[in-house]
Every structure is written in C-alpha cells, then in structure tokens.
GROMACS .gro file of C-alpha atoms in nm:
model
  183
    1MET     CA    1   1.290   1.108   0.874
    2GLU     CA    2   1.009   0.963   1.076
    3SER     CA    3   0.885   0.808   0.751
    4TYR     CA    4   1.221   0.651   0.705
    5LEU     CA    5   1.198   0.475   1.039
    6ASN     CA    6   0.842   0.373   0.978
    7SER     CA    7   0.935   0.231   0.637
    8VAL     CA    8   1.237   0.039   0.749
    9VAL     CA    9   1.025  -0.135   1.036
   10LYS     CA   10   0.770  -0.217   0.792
   11GLN     CA   11   1.015  -0.356   0.544
   12PHE     CA   12   1.192  -0.567   0.804
   13LYS     CA   13   0.852  -0.695   0.929
   14TYR     CA   14   0.774  -0.786   0.565
   15TYR     CA   15   1.083  -0.999   0.530
   16LYS     CA   16   1.024  -1.160   0.869
   17MET     CA   17   0.681  -1.255   0.728
   18LEU     CA   18   0.839  -1.401   0.404
   19GLY     CA   19   1.069  -1.614   0.607
   20GLU     CA   20   0.795  -1.744   0.839
   21LYS     CA   21   0.562  -1.809   0.548
   22ALA     CA   22   0.827  -2.010   0.379
   23MET     CA   23   0.914  -2.207   0.678
   24GLU     CA   24   0.546  -2.280   0.764
   25GLN     CA   25   0.516  -2.458   0.437
   26LEU     CA   26   0.776  -2.718   0.532
   27GLN     CA   27   0.795  -3.032   0.735
   28GLU     CA   28   1.008  -3.004   1.043
   29ASP     CA   29   1.294  -3.213   0.881
   30GLN     CA   30   1.301  -2.999   0.577
   31LEU     CA   31   1.409  -2.703   0.787
   32PHE     CA   32   1.735  -2.893   0.841
   33TRP     CA   33   1.794  -3.006   0.484
   34GLN     CA   34   2.119  -2.910   0.318
   35TYR     CA   35   2.179  -2.963  -0.051
   36ASN     CA   36   2.544  -3.042   0.011
   37GLU     CA   37   2.798  -2.987   0.289
   38GLU     CA   38   2.890  -2.639   0.161
   39SER     CA   39   2.532  -2.506   0.153
   40ASN     CA   40   2.324  -2.385   0.440
   41SER     CA   41   2.006  -2.528   0.570
   42ILE     CA   42   1.717  -2.297   0.669
   43ALA     CA   43   1.813  -2.369   1.028
   44ILE     CA   44   2.171  -2.253   0.967
   45LEU     CA   45   2.040  -1.948   0.801
   46VAL     CA   46   1.808  -1.869   1.092
   47ASN     CA   47   2.098  -1.920   1.333
   48HIS     CA   48   2.319  -1.680   1.140
   49ILE     CA   49   2.058  -1.416   1.086
   50THR     CA   50   1.957  -1.425   1.440
   51GLY     CA   51   2.327  -1.412   1.570
   52ASN     CA   52   2.382  -1.121   1.348
   53MET     CA   53   2.053  -0.938   1.480
   54LEU     CA   54   2.159  -0.989   1.847
   55SER     CA   55   2.502  -0.864   1.793
   56ARG     CA   56   2.415  -0.561   1.573
   57PHE     CA   57   2.115  -0.445   1.768
   58THR     CA   58   2.215  -0.514   2.139
   59GLU     CA   59   2.333  -0.177   2.274
   60PHE     CA   60   2.309  -0.051   1.918
   61LEU     CA   61   2.384   0.318   1.987
   62THR     CA   62   2.660   0.258   2.242
   63ALA     CA   63   2.869  -0.060   2.165
   64ASP     CA   64   3.030  -0.202   1.852
   65GLY     CA   65   2.790  -0.406   1.643
   66GLU     CA   66   3.044  -0.701   1.649
   67LYS     CA   67   3.001  -0.798   2.010
   68PRO     CA   68   3.296  -0.991   2.190
   69TRP     CA   69   3.046  -1.273   2.279
   70ARG     CA   70   2.940  -1.329   1.918
   71ASN     CA   71   3.071  -1.651   1.771
   72ARG     CA   72   2.998  -1.587   1.401
   73ASP     CA   73   3.167  -1.916   1.279
   74ALA     CA   74   2.938  -2.122   1.511
   75GLU     CA   75   2.636  -1.948   1.346
   76PHE     CA   76   2.701  -2.171   1.037
   77THR     CA   77   2.621  -2.489   1.239
   78ASN     CA   78   2.288  -2.620   1.344
   79PRO     CA   79   2.227  -2.588   1.719
   80PHE     CA   80   1.855  -2.671   1.701
   81ASN     CA   81   1.705  -3.000   1.793
   82ASN     CA   82   1.346  -2.915   1.646
   83LYS     CA   83   1.141  -2.643   1.495
   84GLU     CA   84   1.037  -2.493   1.837
   85GLU     CA   85   1.391  -2.413   1.921
   86LEU     CA   86   1.461  -2.275   1.591
   87MET     CA   87   1.143  -2.035   1.602
   88ASN     CA   88   1.236  -1.930   1.950
   89ARG     CA   89   1.579  -1.814   1.832
   90TRP     CA   90   1.433  -1.654   1.521
   91ASN     CA   91   1.172  -1.468   1.724
   92LYS     CA   92   1.445  -1.357   1.987
   93GLY     CA   93   1.654  -1.205   1.702
   94TRP     CA   94   1.358  -1.014   1.548
   95ALA     CA   95   1.239  -0.877   1.888
   96CYS     CA   96   1.579  -0.743   1.957
   97LEU     CA   97   1.591  -0.574   1.615
   98LEU     CA   98   1.240  -0.433   1.617
   99LYS     CA   99   1.267  -0.313   1.979
  100THR     CA  100   1.584  -0.115   1.886
  101LEU     CA  101   1.433   0.036   1.568
  102GLU     CA  102   1.119   0.134   1.745
  103HIS     CA  103   1.290   0.320   2.015
  104LEU     CA  104   1.506   0.530   1.763
  105THR     CA  105   1.425   0.880   1.715
  106ASP     CA  106   1.492   1.115   1.418
  107ALA     CA  107   1.782   1.273   1.612
  108ASP     CA  108   1.956   0.926   1.630
  109LEU     CA  109   1.964   0.871   1.249
  110GLU     CA  110   2.283   1.083   1.195
  111ARG     CA  111   2.456   0.942   1.497
  112VAL     CA  112   2.767   0.729   1.431
  113VAL     CA  113   2.770   0.362   1.526
  114TYR     CA  114   3.037   0.118   1.478
  115ILE     CA  115   3.064  -0.235   1.329
  116ARG     CA  116   3.405  -0.388   1.363
  117ASN     CA  117   3.530  -0.048   1.430
  118ASP     CA  118   3.397   0.087   1.100
  119GLY     CA  119   3.182   0.407   1.162
  120HIS     CA  120   2.839   0.414   1.004
  121THR     CA  121   2.563   0.662   1.050
  122VAL     CA  122   2.257   0.490   1.210
  123VAL     CA  123   2.088   0.513   0.865
  124GLU     CA  124   2.380   0.334   0.701
  125ALA     CA  125   2.399   0.068   0.964
  126ILE     CA  126   2.006  -0.004   0.927
  127ASN     CA  127   2.048  -0.009   0.545
  128ARG     CA  128   2.328  -0.250   0.574
  129GLN     CA  129   2.113  -0.488   0.761
  130LEU     CA  130   1.814  -0.421   0.541
  131ALA     CA  131   2.019  -0.561   0.262
  132HIS     CA  132   2.182  -0.838   0.450
  133TYR     CA  133   1.879  -1.010   0.613
  134PRO     CA  134   1.666  -1.023   0.298
  135TYR     CA  135   1.963  -1.170   0.107
  136HIS     CA  136   1.948  -1.461   0.352
  137ILE     CA  137   1.565  -1.472   0.366
  138GLY     CA  138   1.574  -1.498  -0.012
  139GLN     CA  139   1.802  -1.806   0.019
  140MET     CA  140   1.540  -1.955   0.272
  141VAL     CA  141   1.254  -1.896   0.039
  142PHE     CA  142   1.452  -2.047  -0.246
  143ILE     CA  143   1.537  -2.371  -0.036
  144ALA     CA  144   1.160  -2.394   0.068
  145LYS     CA  145   1.041  -2.345  -0.300
  146MET     CA  146   1.281  -2.613  -0.421
  147LEU     CA  147   1.168  -2.853  -0.151
  148LYS     CA  148   0.789  -2.799  -0.205
  149ASN     CA  149   0.825  -2.792  -0.583
  150GLU     CA  150   0.461  -2.796  -0.739
  151ASP     CA  151   0.310  -2.768  -0.391
  152TRP     CA  152   0.473  -2.434  -0.320
  153GLN     CA  153   0.242  -2.151  -0.222
  154THR     CA  154   0.370  -1.830  -0.370
  155LEU     CA  155   0.463  -1.539  -0.123
  156SER     CA  156   0.423  -1.284  -0.386
  157ILE     CA  157   0.229  -1.219  -0.708
  158ALA     CA  158   0.132  -1.573  -0.838
  159ARG     CA  159   0.268  -1.682  -1.158
  160ASN     CA  160   0.049  -1.562  -1.448
  161LYS     CA  161  -0.149  -1.334  -1.214
  162SER     CA  162   0.045  -1.009  -1.271
  163ALA     CA  163  -0.253  -0.848  -1.466
  164ASP     CA  164  -0.501  -0.941  -1.183
  165TYR     CA  165  -0.271  -0.781  -0.929
  166ASN     CA  166  -0.213  -0.469  -1.137
  167ASN     CA  167  -0.587  -0.434  -1.193
  168ARG     CA  168  -0.649  -0.452  -0.821
  169LYS     CA  169  -0.392  -0.193  -0.752
  170PHE     CA  170  -0.480   0.039  -1.026
  171SER     CA  171  -0.857   0.023  -0.920
  172GLN     CA  172  -0.742   0.193  -0.598
  173GLU     CA  173  -0.718   0.576  -0.564
  174LYS     CA  174  -0.377   0.709  -0.563
  175ASP     CA  175  -0.255   0.752  -0.204
  176ARG     CA  176   0.057   0.761  -0.020
  177ARG     CA  177   0.097   0.407   0.137
  178HIS     CA  178   0.371   0.166   0.197
  179PHE     CA  179   0.392  -0.142  -0.040
  180THR     CA  180   0.338  -0.374   0.257
  181ASP     CA  181   0.021  -0.212   0.377
  182ASP     CA  182  -0.220  -0.434   0.183
  183LEU     CA  183  -0.035  -0.775   0.208
   0.00000   0.00000   0.00000
C-alpha cells in the first residue's frame, strides 16, 4: 500500500502542476473571466478547490471532512483582488492536502473517516478527492485553452506529436515507474 500513497501524492502533484501551468499562460484579468453568470472563472474554481481541500484534509483522520467553519456556497464567489491572493490561497490548500497525505501510513488506509457523516475508508476518501480536484482542474485548463486559443501551449502530448512521444517512450527500457516521473 506504500505504492498507493506514493502514487496518489504524485498524481495530486501532477494535477496541481497542470492547474499552475494553465494559470501561468494567462494574463491576471483572464483568471477572473466568466463565460456567463452561471459559469465559474478560474478564480472561483481555485476558491472552491481550496475550500474543499482545507475542509477535507484538516484533521483528516479525526474530524468530519465537512467542517462547521466551511462555507461552501461562498466558495462560488470570487474573494480575490489579484493573482497573488489567488495563488496564496491555491498553495494553502495544496499544502494542507499534501502534508496530510505525506503523514499517512499504510495502517491508516483502512481507517474510516467521515464526510457529512458518510463513512469512507481513507483510500475511498482520497480517491473521491482524486476524482474531484482533477474534474475542476480540467475545467480550469479548458477555460485557459479557450482564452489563449492559438497561443495555447499544450500541457500534454502536442497535437500531431503522438508518434514522437510514443517513439521516445518505447525507446526506453521497460521499468516500473510512475507516468508523472518524466514530465
């Protein structure tokens, strides 16, 4: 199970990197752009993701993941005045998540934690968030890609470059490694 913990930490860090590389491509005002009133800006998505991380991973093993101090509805508004505030909040959420994960042991993985009084094993709770955060980070990437249009710098295998990527991967010896190791 140690490989599970190592894998999820690497995967969370990968999605953190994707969000950051998408945001780096934008002008500050673009982080606050909304397609319409019902859609979220990248700033709103950062606020929500971070609020969720802080609630879920503060006192992860000992308190319900939906903290009484969390105001989820307020997460869907923009509290930031600038990119620096947004990035500080982003980093605060990720620090909480990663610190918690890095302190878990194999013995913790079958423990039961609660989210809104619903019991989850630690593995289930982690997997729940490993689906949730990339869902929203994908939205952030999509917004950034729309805003950048032809100036977008891809975050994965470039269009029409799959053969080059595969040639590089298949030129390596077979080995056990995580897909994020050579990014």
